[in-house]
Structures are given as C-alpha cells and as structure tokens.
Amino acid sequence: VQLQASGGGSVQAGGSLRLSCAASGVPLSRSNIGWFRQAPGKEREFVAAERSGGATYFAESVKGRFTCSRDNTKNTAYLQMDVLKPEDTAVYYCATRNSLRVGYVFSAAGSYDYWGQGTQVTVSS
C-alpha cells in the first residue's frame, strides 16, 4: 500500500489549497481516510477524516473551512482547504487503514496503518 500526498504550497491568508492523496494497493472507495498535520515543534494532530460510507469529521479549528472528498475512479482522496490561516501552516499527511481492523477512532493516528509522505502547507499573513 502506498499513499502519495501532493498539492501543498505557499499561500497568503484567506487563500485556498487542495491536497491530493493518491493511493495504490488499496481501494479508497472501501477505506476510511484520515488527514493529519504537524507544525514545527508540535505533535501531529487530527485535521479531518472521511469514512468509506462518506461520513466526514473535522477538527474544530478547521470546521467550516476544510472539506473532504474522493474520486474513486482515480483512487484519490482530497482535502479542500479554504480561508487558510497562518496557524494552518504544517506538513499535512493522509492516512488509511486496513479495512479488516476493528475499533476505528477517526481522530487517532494509531487507527491508521498506512501514511503518505506529507506535503508542506505554508500560509503567510
């Protein structure tokens, strides 16, 4: 299983970016997908998640600004980030999990088995 994250970059506050997470070796259509981020000197934190059935969850800090989606024909998940703020600056990671596992906690990094390499998002004020 491999996840390839892309789409990061540098934007000004108020701008938008769309992150992509292309998967191989696992059908994202049947997978739960998580998005996490890690800022310098901070712990990795939960950003968003989307269950295979389509339910989505967001951290309070991004709720109303970020959305999740996926394109099953491309086996790719997306994180649309709007109204970006300087505090959104971080390396963003996508993750998924073995569908046979039980006990899914969408906000827990330990619930995910496979991780992308991360993509840098920098928001300037």
N, CA, C and O atoms as a Tinker XYZ file with bonds, in Angstrom:
   500  protein
     1  N      0.847000   -1.184000    0.000000    73     2
     2  CA     0.000000    0.000000    0.000000    64     1     3
     3  C      0.889000    1.244000    0.000000    63     2     4     5
     4  O      1.830000    1.357000    0.786000    81     3
     5  N      0.573000    2.151000   -0.882000    73     3     6
     6  CA     1.313000    3.418000   -0.918000    64     5     7
     7  C      0.329000    4.572000   -1.052000    63     6     8     9
     8  O     -0.655000    4.494000   -1.787000    81     7
     9  N      0.619000    5.639000   -0.327000    73     7    10
    10  CA    -0.151000    6.869000   -0.421000    64     9    11
    11  C      0.799000    7.977000   -0.838000    63    10    12    13
    12  O      1.882000    8.139000   -0.275000    81    11
    13  N      0.374000    8.727000   -1.826000    73    11    14
    14  CA     1.196000    9.825000   -2.339000    64    13    15
    15  C      0.430000   11.126000   -2.135000    63    14    16    17
    16  O     -0.564000   11.389000   -2.812000    81    15
    17  N      0.905000   11.934000   -1.194000    73    15    18
    18  CA     0.261000   13.221000   -0.928000    64    17    19
    19  C      0.902000   14.307000   -1.772000    63    18    20    21
    20  O      2.115000   14.317000   -1.984000    81    19
    21  N      0.076000   15.215000   -2.249000    73    19    22
    22  CA     0.584000   16.332000   -3.047000    64    21    23
    23  C     -0.379000   17.501000   -2.936000    63    22    24    25
    24  O     -1.457000   17.382000   -2.354000    81    23
    25  N      0.025000   18.633000   -3.500000    73    23    26
    26  CA    -0.851000   19.791000   -3.534000    64    25    27
    27  C     -0.508000   20.880000   -2.547000    63    26    28    29
    28  O     -1.133000   21.941000   -2.550000    81    27
    29  N      0.467000   20.637000   -1.711000    73    27    30
    30  CA     0.855000   21.668000   -0.763000    64    29    31
    31  C      1.522000   22.838000   -1.477000    63    30    32    33
    32  O      1.815000   22.772000   -2.671000    81    31
    33  N      1.755000   23.899000   -0.730000    73    31    34
    34  CA     2.396000   25.065000   -1.301000    64    33    35
    35  C      2.339000   26.225000   -0.345000    63    34    36    37
    36  O      2.034000   26.066000    0.837000    81    35
    37  N      2.636000   27.394000   -0.870000    73    35    38
    38  CA     2.624000   28.620000   -0.076000    64    37    39
    39  C      1.517000   29.526000   -0.567000    63    38    40    41
    40  O      1.420000   29.813000   -1.760000    81    39
    41  N      0.681000   29.976000    0.356000    73    39    42
    42  CA    -0.412000   30.882000    0.009000    64    41    43
    43  C     -0.513000   31.969000    1.069000    63    42    44    45
    44  O      0.035000   31.850000    2.165000    81    43
    45  N     -1.211000   33.005000    0.721000    73    43    46
    46  CA    -1.485000   34.054000    1.698000    64    45    47
    47  C     -2.742000   33.701000    2.479000    63    46    48    49
    48  O     -3.582000   32.921000    2.029000    81    47
    49  N     -2.846000   34.288000    3.642000    73    47    50
    50  CA    -4.031000   34.074000    4.467000    64    49    51
    51  C     -5.286000   34.401000    3.666000    63    50    52    53
    52  O     -5.345000   35.392000    2.939000    81    51
    53  N     -6.275000   33.546000    3.822000    73    51    54
    54  CA    -7.514000   33.695000    3.082000    64    53    55
    55  C     -7.552000   32.898000    1.792000    63    54    56    57
    56  O     -8.604000   32.760000    1.167000    81    55
    57  N     -6.412000   32.382000    1.404000    73    55    58
    58  CA    -6.331000   31.615000    0.172000    64    57    59
    59  C     -6.785000   30.177000    0.341000    63    58    60    61
    60  O     -7.240000   29.775000    1.412000    81    59
    61  N     -6.653000   29.408000   -0.734000    73    59    62
    62  CA    -7.118000   28.020000   -0.755000    64    61    63
    63  C     -6.054000   27.108000   -1.347000    63    62    64    65
    64  O     -5.230000   27.519000   -2.164000    81    63
    65  N     -6.102000   25.882000   -0.917000    73    63    66
    66  CA    -5.285000   24.826000   -1.498000    64    65    67
    67  C     -6.110000   23.544000   -1.494000    63    66    68    69
    68  O     -6.994000   23.366000   -0.656000    81    67
    69  N     -5.819000   22.668000   -2.421000    73    67    70
    70  CA    -6.437000   21.341000   -2.412000    64    69    71
    71  C     -5.339000   20.301000   -2.372000    63    70    72    73
    72  O     -4.514000   20.210000   -3.281000    81    71
    73  N     -5.338000   19.531000   -1.327000    73    71    74
    74  CA    -4.384000   18.442000   -1.198000    64    73    75
    75  C     -4.967000   17.183000   -1.817000    63    74    76    77
    76  O     -6.167000   16.923000   -1.731000    81    75
    77  N     -4.092000   16.412000   -2.439000    73    75    78
    78  CA    -4.484000   15.134000   -3.028000    64    77    79
    79  C     -3.743000   14.007000   -2.331000    63    78    80    81
    80  O     -2.618000   14.171000   -1.861000    81    79
    81  N     -4.397000   12.871000   -2.279000    73    79    82
    82  CA    -3.794000   11.676000   -1.692000    64    81    83
    83  C     -4.108000   10.522000   -2.634000    63    82    84    85
    84  O     -5.198000    9.951000   -2.597000    81    83
    85  N     -3.144000   10.190000   -3.471000    73    83    86
    86  CA    -3.323000    9.118000   -4.444000    64    85    87
    87  C     -2.871000    7.804000   -3.833000    63    86    88    89
    88  O     -1.777000    7.707000   -3.278000    81    87
    89  N     -3.720000    6.798000   -3.941000    73    87    90
    90  CA    -3.440000    5.519000   -3.299000    64    89    91
    91  C     -3.177000    4.434000   -4.328000    63    90    92    93
    92  O     -3.734000    4.434000   -5.426000    81    91
    93  N     -2.322000    3.520000   -3.942000    73    91    94
    94  CA    -2.126000    2.308000   -4.719000    64    93    95
    95  C     -2.070000    1.145000   -3.751000    63    94    96    97
    96  O     -1.539000    1.264000   -2.646000    81    95
    97  N     -2.620000    0.025000   -4.171000    73    95    98
    98  CA    -2.617000   -1.153000   -3.327000    64    97    99
    99  C     -3.773000   -1.254000   -2.362000    63    98   100   101
   100  O     -3.884000   -2.226000   -1.616000    81    99
   101  N     -4.641000   -0.244000   -2.373000    73    99   102
   102  CA    -5.818000   -0.262000   -1.502000    64   101   103
   103  C     -6.922000    0.529000   -2.189000    63   102   104   105
   104  O     -6.669000    1.623000   -2.694000    81   103
   105  N     -8.130000    0.004000   -2.217000    73   103   106
   106  CA    -9.235000    0.745000   -2.827000    64   105   107
   107  C     -9.786000    1.772000   -1.840000    63   106   108   109
   108  O    -10.421000    1.405000   -0.851000    81   107
   109  N     -9.548000    3.038000   -2.102000    73   107   110
   110  CA   -10.009000    4.067000   -1.176000    64   109   111
   111  C    -11.528000    4.084000   -1.058000    63   110   112   113
   112  O    -12.066000    4.558000   -0.057000    81   111
   113  N    -12.217000    3.573000   -2.065000    73   111   114
   114  CA   -13.680000    3.560000   -2.007000    64   113   115
   115  C    -14.185000    2.729000   -0.834000    63   114   116   117
   116  O    -15.310000    2.924000   -0.375000    81   115
   117  N    -13.368000    1.813000   -0.352000    73   115   118
   118  CA   -13.766000    0.972000    0.774000    64   117   119
   119  C    -12.936000    1.257000    2.015000    63   118   120   121
   120  O    -12.872000    0.436000    2.930000    81   119
   121  N    -12.309000    2.407000    2.041000    73   119   122
   122  CA   -11.384000    2.724000    3.128000    64   121   123
   123  C    -11.781000    3.990000    3.866000    63   122   124   125
   124  O    -12.373000    4.908000    3.299000    81   123
   125  N    -11.439000    4.011000    5.135000    73   123   126
   126  CA   -11.532000    5.249000    5.909000    64   125   127
   127  C    -10.232000    6.023000    5.692000    63   126   128   129
   128  O     -9.148000    5.442000    5.688000    81   127
   129  N    -10.350000    7.315000    5.515000    73   127   130
   130  CA    -9.191000    8.155000    5.215000    64   129   131
   131  C     -9.072000    9.240000    6.264000    63   130   132   133
   132  O    -10.054000    9.885000    6.630000    81   131
   133  N     -7.871000    9.426000    6.733000    73   131   134
   134  CA    -7.624000   10.484000    7.708000    64   133   135
   135  C     -6.620000   11.480000    7.186000    63   134   136   137
   136  O     -5.735000   11.151000    6.395000    81   135
   137  N     -6.777000   12.705000    7.645000    73   135   138
   138  CA    -5.818000   13.768000    7.348000    64   137   139
   139  C     -5.301000   14.319000    8.678000    63   138   140   141
   140  O     -6.074000   14.631000    9.583000    81   139
   141  N     -3.995000   14.427000    8.771000    73   139   142
   142  CA    -3.355000   14.945000    9.963000    64   141   143
   143  C     -2.349000   16.009000    9.548000    63   142   144   145
   144  O     -1.998000   16.123000    8.373000    81   143
   145  N     -1.896000   16.775000   10.509000    73   143   146
   146  CA    -0.871000   17.766000   10.221000    64   145   147
   147  C      0.071000   17.882000   11.408000    63   146   148   149
   148  O     -0.277000   17.564000   12.546000    81   147
   149  N      1.257000   18.342000   11.107000    73   147   150
   150  CA     2.255000   18.541000   12.150000    64   149   151
   151  C      3.017000   19.825000   11.871000    63   150   152   153
   152  O      3.695000   19.964000   10.853000    81   151
   153  N      2.887000   20.751000   12.795000    73   151   154
   154  CA     3.621000   22.007000   12.711000    64   153   155
   155  C      4.952000   21.845000   13.434000    63   154   156   157
   156  O      5.090000   20.969000   14.288000    81   155
   157  N      5.931000   22.680000   13.101000    73   155   158
   158  CA     7.242000   22.577000   13.754000    64   157   159
   159  C      7.130000   22.675000   15.273000    63   158   160   161
   160  O      6.505000   23.590000   15.808000    81   159
   161  N      7.747000   21.718000   15.951000    73   159   162
   162  CA     7.750000   21.736000   17.401000    64   161   163
   163  C      6.466000   21.295000   18.050000    63   162   164   165
   164  O      6.318000   21.393000   19.269000    81   163
   165  N      5.522000   20.804000   17.246000    73   163   166
   166  CA     4.235000   20.376000   17.796000    64   165   167
   167  C      3.969000   18.924000   17.478000    63   166   168   169
   168  O      4.601000   18.332000   16.603000    81   167
   169  N      3.024000   18.365000   18.205000    73   167   170
   170  CA     2.604000   16.998000   17.958000    64   169   171
   171  C      1.755000   16.932000   16.695000    63   170   172   173
   172  O      1.131000   17.914000   16.293000    81   171
   173  N      1.746000   15.765000   16.085000    73   171   174
   174  CA     0.849000   15.550000   14.950000    64   173   175
   175  C     -0.584000   15.623000   15.454000    63   174   176   177
   176  O     -0.916000   15.048000   16.491000    81   175
   177  N     -1.426000   16.330000   14.718000    73   175   178
   178  CA    -2.802000   16.490000   15.156000    64   177   179
   179  C     -3.786000   16.121000   14.052000    63   178   180   181
   180  O     -3.498000   16.214000   12.859000    81   179
   181  N     -4.934000   15.707000   14.502000    73   179   182
   182  CA    -6.015000   15.337000   13.598000    64   181   183
   183  C     -6.567000   16.575000   12.914000    63   182   184   185
   184  O     -6.724000   17.629000   13.531000    81   183
   185  N     -6.861000   16.428000   11.624000    73   183   186
   186  CA    -7.474000   17.515000   10.851000    64   185   187
   187  C     -8.865000   17.116000   10.366000    63   186   188   189
   188  O     -9.846000   17.822000   10.600000    81   187
   189  N     -8.934000   15.967000    9.683000    73   187   190
   190  CA   -10.204000   15.566000    9.081000    64   189   191
   191  C    -10.170000   14.079000    8.800000    63   190   192   193
   192  O     -9.105000   13.464000    8.740000    81   191
   193  N    -11.350000   13.511000    8.628000    73   191   194
   194  CA   -11.456000   12.104000    8.267000    64   193   195
   195  C    -12.726000   11.884000    7.476000    63   194   196   197
   196  O    -13.718000   12.595000    7.637000    81   195
   197  N    -12.670000   10.898000    6.631000    73   195   198
   198  CA   -13.847000   10.512000    5.863000    64   197   199
   199  C    -13.970000    8.999000    5.895000    63   198   200   201
   200  O    -13.048000    8.280000    5.509000    81   199
   201  N    -15.120000    8.522000    6.360000    73   199   202
   202  CA   -15.372000    7.087000    6.374000    64   201   203
   203  C    -15.663000    6.596000    4.963000    63   202   204   205
   204  O    -16.002000    7.383000    4.079000    81   203
   205  N    -15.529000    5.310000    4.763000    73   203   206
   206  CA   -15.814000    4.730000    3.455000    64   205   207
   207  C    -17.245000    5.011000    3.029000    63   206   208   209
   208  O    -17.534000    5.105000    1.836000    81   207
   209  N    -18.133000    5.145000    3.990000    73   207   210
   210  CA   -19.526000    5.415000    3.668000    64   209   211
   211  C    -19.817000    6.869000    3.382000    63   210   212   213
   212  O    -20.929000    7.210000    2.980000    81   211
   213  N    -18.834000    7.735000    3.583000    73   211   214
   214  CA   -18.995000    9.140000    3.243000    64   213   215
   215  C    -19.104000   10.093000    4.406000    63   214   216   217
   216  O    -19.002000   11.305000    4.213000    81   215
   217  N    -19.309000    9.586000    5.613000    73   215   218
   218  CA   -19.390000   10.486000    6.763000    64   217   219
   219  C    -18.048000   11.179000    6.965000    63   218   220   221
   220  O    -16.995000   10.559000    6.816000    81   219
   221  N    -18.088000   12.455000    7.300000    73   219   222
   222  CA   -16.866000   13.227000    7.481000    64   221   223
   223  C    -16.811000   13.831000    8.873000    63   222   224   225
   224  O    -17.838000   14.079000    9.504000    81   223
   225  N    -15.598000   14.060000    9.336000    73   223   226
   226  CA   -15.341000   14.625000   10.650000    64   225   227
   227  C    -14.205000   15.633000   10.525000    63   226   228   229
   228  O    -13.271000   15.445000    9.745000    81   227
   229  N    -14.301000   16.692000   11.297000    73   227   230
   230  CA   -13.289000   17.735000   11.207000    64   229   231
   231  C    -12.905000   18.213000   12.593000    63   230   232   233
   232  O    -13.719000   18.232000   13.516000    81   231
   233  N    -11.649000   18.596000   12.714000    73   231   234
   234  CA   -11.207000   19.269000   13.927000    64   233   235
   235  C    -11.926000   20.604000   14.034000    63   234   236   237
   236  O    -12.246000   21.230000   13.023000    81   235
   237  N    -12.178000   21.034000   15.258000    73   235   238
   238  CA   -12.879000   22.296000   15.451000    64   237   239
   239  C    -12.157000   23.458000   14.771000    63   238   240   241
   240  O    -12.797000   24.390000   14.284000    81   239
   241  N    -10.860000   23.402000   14.739000    73   239   242
   242  CA   -10.078000   24.511000   14.199000    64   241   243
   243  C    -10.237000   24.676000   12.685000    63   242   244   245
   244  O     -9.924000   25.735000   12.141000    81   243
   245  N    -10.723000   23.634000   12.002000    73   243   246
   246  CA   -10.858000   23.716000   10.538000    64   245   247
   247  C    -12.301000   23.563000   10.076000    63   246   248   249
   248  O    -12.596000   23.691000    8.888000    81   247
   249  N    -13.185000   23.293000   11.004000    73   247   250
   250  CA   -14.582000   23.065000   10.643000    64   249   251
   251  C    -15.145000   24.292000    9.940000    63   250   252   253
   252  O    -14.965000   25.423000   10.392000    81   251
   253  N    -15.832000   24.049000    8.822000    73   251   254
   254  CA   -16.403000   25.145000    8.046000    64   253   255
   255  C    -15.457000   25.697000    7.001000    63   254   256   257
   256  O    -15.874000   26.447000    6.119000    81   255
   257  N    -14.183000   25.333000    7.090000    73   255   258
   258  CA   -13.193000   25.822000    6.115000    64   257   259
   259  C    -12.627000   24.703000    5.251000    63   258   260   261
   260  O    -12.259000   24.934000    4.099000    81   259
   261  N    -12.555000   23.495000    5.796000    73   259   262
   262  CA   -11.986000   22.350000    5.079000    64   261   263
   263  C    -13.101000   21.369000    4.724000    63   262   264   265
   264  O    -14.072000   21.220000    5.466000    81   263
   265  N    -12.949000   20.710000    3.591000    73   263   266
   266  CA   -13.870000   19.648000    3.202000    64   265   267
   267  C    -13.087000   18.459000    2.639000    63   266   268   269
   268  O    -11.988000   18.607000    2.105000    81   267
   269  N    -13.688000   17.283000    2.778000    73   267   270
   270  CA   -13.085000   16.056000    2.257000    64   269   271
   271  C    -13.892000   15.567000    1.071000    63   270   272   273
   272  O    -15.106000   15.756000    1.001000    81   271
   273  N    -13.205000   14.947000    0.157000    73   271   274
   274  CA   -13.884000   14.295000   -0.952000    64   273   275
   275  C    -12.970000   13.211000   -1.497000    63   274   276   277
   276  O    -11.814000   13.095000   -1.089000    81   275
   277  N    -13.487000   12.435000   -2.405000    73   275   278
   278  CA   -12.661000   11.426000   -3.049000    64   277   279
   279  C    -13.166000   11.178000   -4.457000    63   278   280   281
   280  O    -14.345000   11.374000   -4.756000    81   279
   281  N    -12.266000   10.748000   -5.310000    73   279   282
   282  CA   -12.592000   10.333000   -6.673000    64   281   283
   283  C    -12.212000    8.866000   -6.785000    63   282   284   285
   284  O    -11.037000    8.523000   -6.919000    81   283
   285  N    -13.208000    8.017000   -6.727000    73   283   286
   286  CA   -12.932000    6.578000   -6.718000    64   285   287
   287  C    -12.360000    6.103000   -8.045000    63   286   288   289
   288  O    -11.630000    5.112000   -8.086000    81   287
   289  N    -12.683000    6.796000   -9.125000    73   287   290
   290  CA   -12.136000    6.386000  -10.423000    64   289   291
   291  C    -10.630000    6.619000  -10.482000    63   290   292   293
   292  O     -9.918000    5.938000  -11.219000    81   291
   293  N    -10.150000    7.585000   -9.702000    73   291   294
   294  CA    -8.717000    7.871000   -9.650000    64   293   295
   295  C     -8.065000    7.300000   -8.397000    63   294   296   297
   296  O     -6.854000    7.412000   -8.205000    81   295
   297  N     -8.887000    6.684000   -7.545000    73   295   298
   298  CA    -8.391000    6.155000   -6.268000    64   297   299
   299  C     -7.622000    7.240000   -5.509000    63   298   300   301
   300  O     -6.519000    7.017000   -5.009000    81   299
   301  N     -8.229000    8.398000   -5.443000    73   299   302
   302  CA    -7.591000    9.569000   -4.847000    64   301   303
   303  C     -8.555000   10.275000   -3.904000    63   302   304   305
   304  O     -9.738000   10.438000   -4.203000    81   303
   305  N     -8.026000   10.687000   -2.765000    73   303   306
   306  CA    -8.789000   11.477000   -1.809000    64   305   307
   307  C     -8.281000   12.913000   -1.823000    63   306   308   309
   308  O     -7.132000   13.184000   -2.173000    81   307
   309  N     -9.165000   13.823000   -1.434000    73   307   310
   310  CA    -8.815000   15.235000   -1.479000    64   309   311
   311  C     -9.170000   15.916000   -0.169000    63   310   312   313
   312  O    -10.126000   15.545000    0.511000    81   311
   313  N     -8.382000   16.912000    0.162000    73   311   314
   314  CA    -8.697000   17.793000    1.278000    64   313   315
   315  C     -8.689000   19.212000    0.722000    63   314   316   317
   316  O     -7.637000   19.772000    0.416000    81   315
   317  N     -9.883000   19.777000    0.600000    73   315   318
   318  CA   -10.018000   21.149000    0.128000    64   317   319
   319  C     -9.904000   22.076000    1.324000    63   318   320   321
   320  O    -10.652000   21.949000    2.294000    81   319
   321  N     -8.972000   23.000000    1.251000    73   319   322
   322  CA    -8.725000   23.908000    2.367000    64   321   323
   323  C     -8.973000   25.338000    1.907000    63   322   324   325
   324  O     -8.271000   25.854000    1.038000    81   323
   325  N     -9.962000   25.960000    2.489000    73   323   326
   326  CA   -10.322000   27.333000    2.149000    64   325   327
   327  C    -10.115000   28.244000    3.354000    63   326   328   329
   328  O     -9.994000   27.787000    4.491000    81   327
   329  N    -10.078000   29.527000    3.077000    73   327   330
   330  CA    -9.896000   30.546000    4.122000    64   329   331
   331  C     -8.734000   30.152000    5.031000    63   330   332   333
   332  O     -8.861000   30.110000    6.254000    81   331
   333  N     -7.621000   29.871000    4.409000    73   331   334
   334  CA    -6.466000   29.403000    5.167000    64   333   335
   335  C     -5.938000   30.497000    6.079000    63   334   336   337
   336  O     -5.994000   31.687000    5.772000    81   335
   337  N     -5.423000   30.042000    7.213000    73   335   338
   338  CA    -4.882000   30.942000    8.225000    64   337   339
   339  C     -3.416000   30.599000    8.479000    63   338   340   341
   340  O     -3.002000   29.472000    8.211000    81   339
   341  N     -2.635000   31.524000    8.981000    73   339   342
   342  CA    -1.224000   31.214000    9.273000    64   341   343
   343  C     -1.069000   30.017000   10.203000    63   342   344   345
   344  O     -0.091000   29.276000   10.098000    81   343
   345  N     -2.013000   29.821000   11.106000    73   343   346
   346  CA    -1.918000   28.688000   12.029000    64   345   347
   347  C     -2.199000   27.347000   11.354000    63   346   348   349
   348  O     -2.062000   26.299000   11.985000    81   347
   349  N     -2.590000   27.368000   10.080000    73   347   350
   350  CA    -2.745000   26.122000    9.322000    64   349   351
   351  C     -1.412000   25.643000    8.752000    63   350   352   353
   352  O     -1.333000   24.555000    8.181000    81   351
   353  N     -0.377000   26.448000    8.905000    73   351   354
   354  CA     0.935000   26.065000    8.398000    64   353   355
   355  C      1.422000   24.796000    9.072000    63   354   356   357
   356  O      1.498000   24.726000   10.299000    81   355
   357  N      1.754000   23.789000    8.267000    73   355   358
   358  CA     2.178000   22.493000    8.789000    64   357   359
   359  C      2.500000   21.575000    7.623000    63   358   360   361
   360  O      2.256000   21.902000    6.461000    81   359
   361  N      3.047000   20.432000    7.959000    73   359   362
   362  CA     3.135000   19.339000    6.998000    64   361   363
   363  C      1.868000   18.516000    7.156000    63   362   364   365
   364  O      1.511000   18.114000    8.263000    81   363
   365  N      1.204000   18.273000    6.059000    73   363   366
   366  CA    -0.061000   17.545000    6.062000    64   365   367
   367  C      0.155000   16.125000    5.564000    63   366   368   369
   368  O      0.871000   15.886000    4.593000    81   367
   369  N     -0.484000   15.193000    6.256000    73   367   370
   370  CA    -0.373000   13.780000    5.931000    64   369   371
   371  C     -1.755000   13.185000    5.685000    63   370   372   373
   372  O     -2.726000   13.529000    6.361000    81   371
   373  N     -1.824000   12.293000    4.712000    73   371   374
   374  CA    -3.025000   11.491000    4.571000    64   373   375
   375  C     -2.711000   10.079000    5.060000    63   374   376   377
   376  O     -1.559000    9.644000    5.062000    81   375
   377  N     -3.744000    9.390000    5.466000    73   375   378
   378  CA    -3.561000    8.055000    6.019000    64   377   379
   379  C     -4.799000    7.211000    5.762000    63   378   380   381
   380  O     -5.903000    7.732000    5.604000    81   379
   381  N     -4.598000    5.909000    5.725000    73   379   382
   382  CA    -5.721000    4.995000    5.632000    64   381   383
   383  C     -5.404000    3.770000    6.475000    63   382   384   385
   384  O     -4.339000    3.679000    7.086000    81   383
   385  N     -6.331000    2.843000    6.499000    73   383   386
   386  CA    -6.161000    1.724000    7.404000    64   385   387
   387  C     -6.584000    0.435000    6.754000    63   386   388   389
   388  O     -7.310000    0.423000    5.760000    81   387
   389  N     -6.116000   -0.651000    7.332000    73   387   390
   390  CA    -6.534000   -1.974000    6.898000    64   389   391
   391  C     -8.020000   -2.114000    7.182000    63   390   392   393
   392  O     -8.459000   -1.939000    8.319000    81   391
   393  N     -8.789000   -2.428000    6.156000    73   391   394
   394  CA   -10.242000   -2.482000    6.310000    64   393   395
   395  C    -10.702000   -3.612000    7.227000    63   394   396   397
   396  O    -11.853000   -3.623000    7.663000    81   395
   397  N     -9.819000   -4.559000    7.524000    73   395   398
   398  CA   -10.200000   -5.668000    8.392000    64   397   399
   399  C    -10.048000   -5.336000    9.868000    63   398   400   401
   400  O    -10.520000   -6.078000   10.730000    81   399
   401  N     -9.393000   -4.227000   10.154000    73   399   402
   402  CA    -9.229000   -3.849000   11.557000    64   401   403
   403  C    -10.559000   -3.429000   12.149000    63   402   404   405
   404  O    -11.436000   -2.922000   11.449000    81   403
   405  N    -10.695000   -3.644000   13.439000    73   403   406
   406  CA   -11.876000   -3.185000   14.165000    64   405   407
   407  C    -11.460000   -2.063000   15.104000    63   406   408   409
   408  O    -10.276000   -1.849000   15.365000    81   407
   409  N    -12.458000   -1.357000   15.602000    73   407   410
   410  CA   -12.160000   -0.320000   16.584000    64   409   411
   411  C    -11.592000    0.932000   15.986000    63   410   412   413
   412  O    -10.473000    1.319000   16.322000    81   411
   413  N    -12.316000    1.575000   15.119000    73   411   414
   414  CA   -11.848000    2.784000   14.437000    64   413   415
   415  C    -12.179000    4.035000   15.232000    63   414   416   417
   416  O    -13.334000    4.310000   15.555000    81   415
   417  N    -11.119000    4.786000   15.538000    73   415   418
   418  CA   -11.271000    6.104000   16.164000    64   417   419
   419  C    -10.712000    7.103000   15.167000    63   418   420   421
   420  O     -9.496000    7.204000   15.005000    81   419
   421  N    -11.579000    7.836000   14.504000    73   419   422
   422  CA   -11.178000    8.611000   13.337000    64   421   423
   423  C    -10.117000    9.655000   13.645000    63   422   424   425
   424  O     -9.342000   10.016000   12.760000    81   423
   425  N    -10.063000   10.144000   14.863000    73   423   426
   426  CA    -9.126000   11.213000   15.197000    64   425   427
   427  C     -7.797000   10.707000   15.764000    63   426   428   429
   428  O     -6.907000   11.500000   16.071000    81   427
   429  N     -7.669000    9.403000   15.898000    73   427   430
   430  CA    -6.458000    8.835000   16.499000    64   429   431
   431  C     -5.494000    8.363000   15.427000    63   430   432   433
   432  O     -5.854000    7.560000   14.567000    81   431
   433  N     -4.271000    8.863000   15.479000    73   431   434
   434  CA    -3.276000    8.447000   14.490000    64   433   435
   435  C     -3.043000    6.942000   14.519000    63   434   436   437
   436  O     -2.752000    6.333000   13.489000    81   435
   437  N     -3.170000    6.350000   15.690000    73   435   438
   438  CA    -2.983000    4.908000   15.822000    64   437   439
   439  C     -4.031000    4.066000   15.123000    63   438   440   441
   440  O     -3.856000    2.856000   14.977000    81   439
   441  N     -5.124000    4.689000   14.686000    73   439   442
   442  CA    -6.163000    3.967000   13.961000    64   441   443
   443  C     -5.803000    3.736000   12.496000    63   442   444   445
   444  O     -6.521000    3.036000   11.782000    81   443
   445  N     -4.708000    4.314000   12.052000    73   443   446
   446  CA    -4.327000    4.241000   10.646000    64   445   447
   447  C     -3.043000    3.430000   10.487000    63   446   448   449
   448  O     -2.127000    3.506000   11.305000    81   447
   449  N     -3.010000    2.661000    9.422000    73   447   450
   450  CA    -1.882000    1.761000    9.175000    64   449   451
   451  C     -0.919000    2.285000    8.118000    63   450   452   453
   452  O      0.273000    1.977000    8.149000    81   451
   453  N     -1.428000    3.062000    7.201000    73   451   454
   454  CA    -0.628000    3.489000    6.055000    64   453   455
   455  C     -0.665000    5.008000    5.956000    63   454   456   457
   456  O     -1.714000    5.640000    6.079000    81   455
   457  N      0.518000    5.571000    5.729000    73   455   458
   458  CA     0.662000    7.019000    5.713000    64   457   459
   459  C      1.361000    7.499000    4.451000    63   458   460   461
   460  O      2.269000    6.845000    3.939000    81   459
   461  N      0.923000    8.650000    3.961000    73   459   462
   462  CA     1.638000    9.309000    2.887000    64   461   463
   463  C      2.866000   10.009000    3.432000    63   462   464   465
   464  O      3.091000   10.034000    4.642000    81   463
   465  N      3.647000   10.569000    2.550000    73   463   466
   466  CA     4.927000   11.143000    2.943000    64   465   467
   467  C      4.809000   12.557000    3.483000    63   466   468   469
   468  O      5.773000   13.087000    4.036000    81   467
   469  N      3.653000   13.175000    3.335000    73   467   470
   470  CA     3.477000   14.530000    3.837000    64   469   471
   471  C      3.722000   15.572000    2.758000    63   470   472   473
   472  O      4.562000   15.395000    1.876000    81   471
   473  N      2.973000   16.656000    2.848000    73   471   474
   474  CA     3.140000   17.763000    1.922000    64   473   475
   475  C      3.067000   19.064000    2.724000    63   474   476   477
   476  O      2.205000   19.222000    3.589000    81   475
   477  N      3.966000   19.979000    2.433000    73   475   478
   478  CA     4.081000   21.209000    3.219000    64   477   479
   479  C      3.051000   22.243000    2.783000    63   478   480   481
   480  O      2.879000   22.516000    1.595000    81   479
   481  N      2.382000   22.802000    3.760000    73   479   482
   482  CA     1.471000   23.922000    3.537000    64   481   483
   483  C      1.971000   25.094000    4.367000    63   482   484   485
   484  O      2.154000   24.979000    5.579000    81   483
   485  N      2.189000   26.212000    3.707000    73   483   486
   486  CA     2.660000   27.417000    4.384000    64   485   487
   487  C      1.703000   28.564000    4.079000    63   486   488   489
   488  O      1.458000   28.894000    2.919000    81   487
   489  N      1.175000   29.155000    5.124000    73   487   490
   490  CA     0.222000   30.256000    4.976000    64   489   491
   491  C      0.841000   31.497000    5.606000    63   490   492   493
   492  O      1.169000   31.510000    6.792000    81   491
   493  N      0.992000   32.525000    4.804000    73   491   494
   494  CA     1.591000   33.763000    5.294000    64   493   495
   495  C      0.511000   34.800000    5.565000    63   494   496   497
   496  O     -0.536000   34.821000    4.918000    81   495
   497  N      0.790000   35.648000    6.529000    73   495   498
   498  CA    -0.200000   36.667000    6.913000    64   497   499
   499  C     -0.052000   37.931000    6.086000    63   498   500
   500  O     -0.804000   38.887000    6.279000    81   499
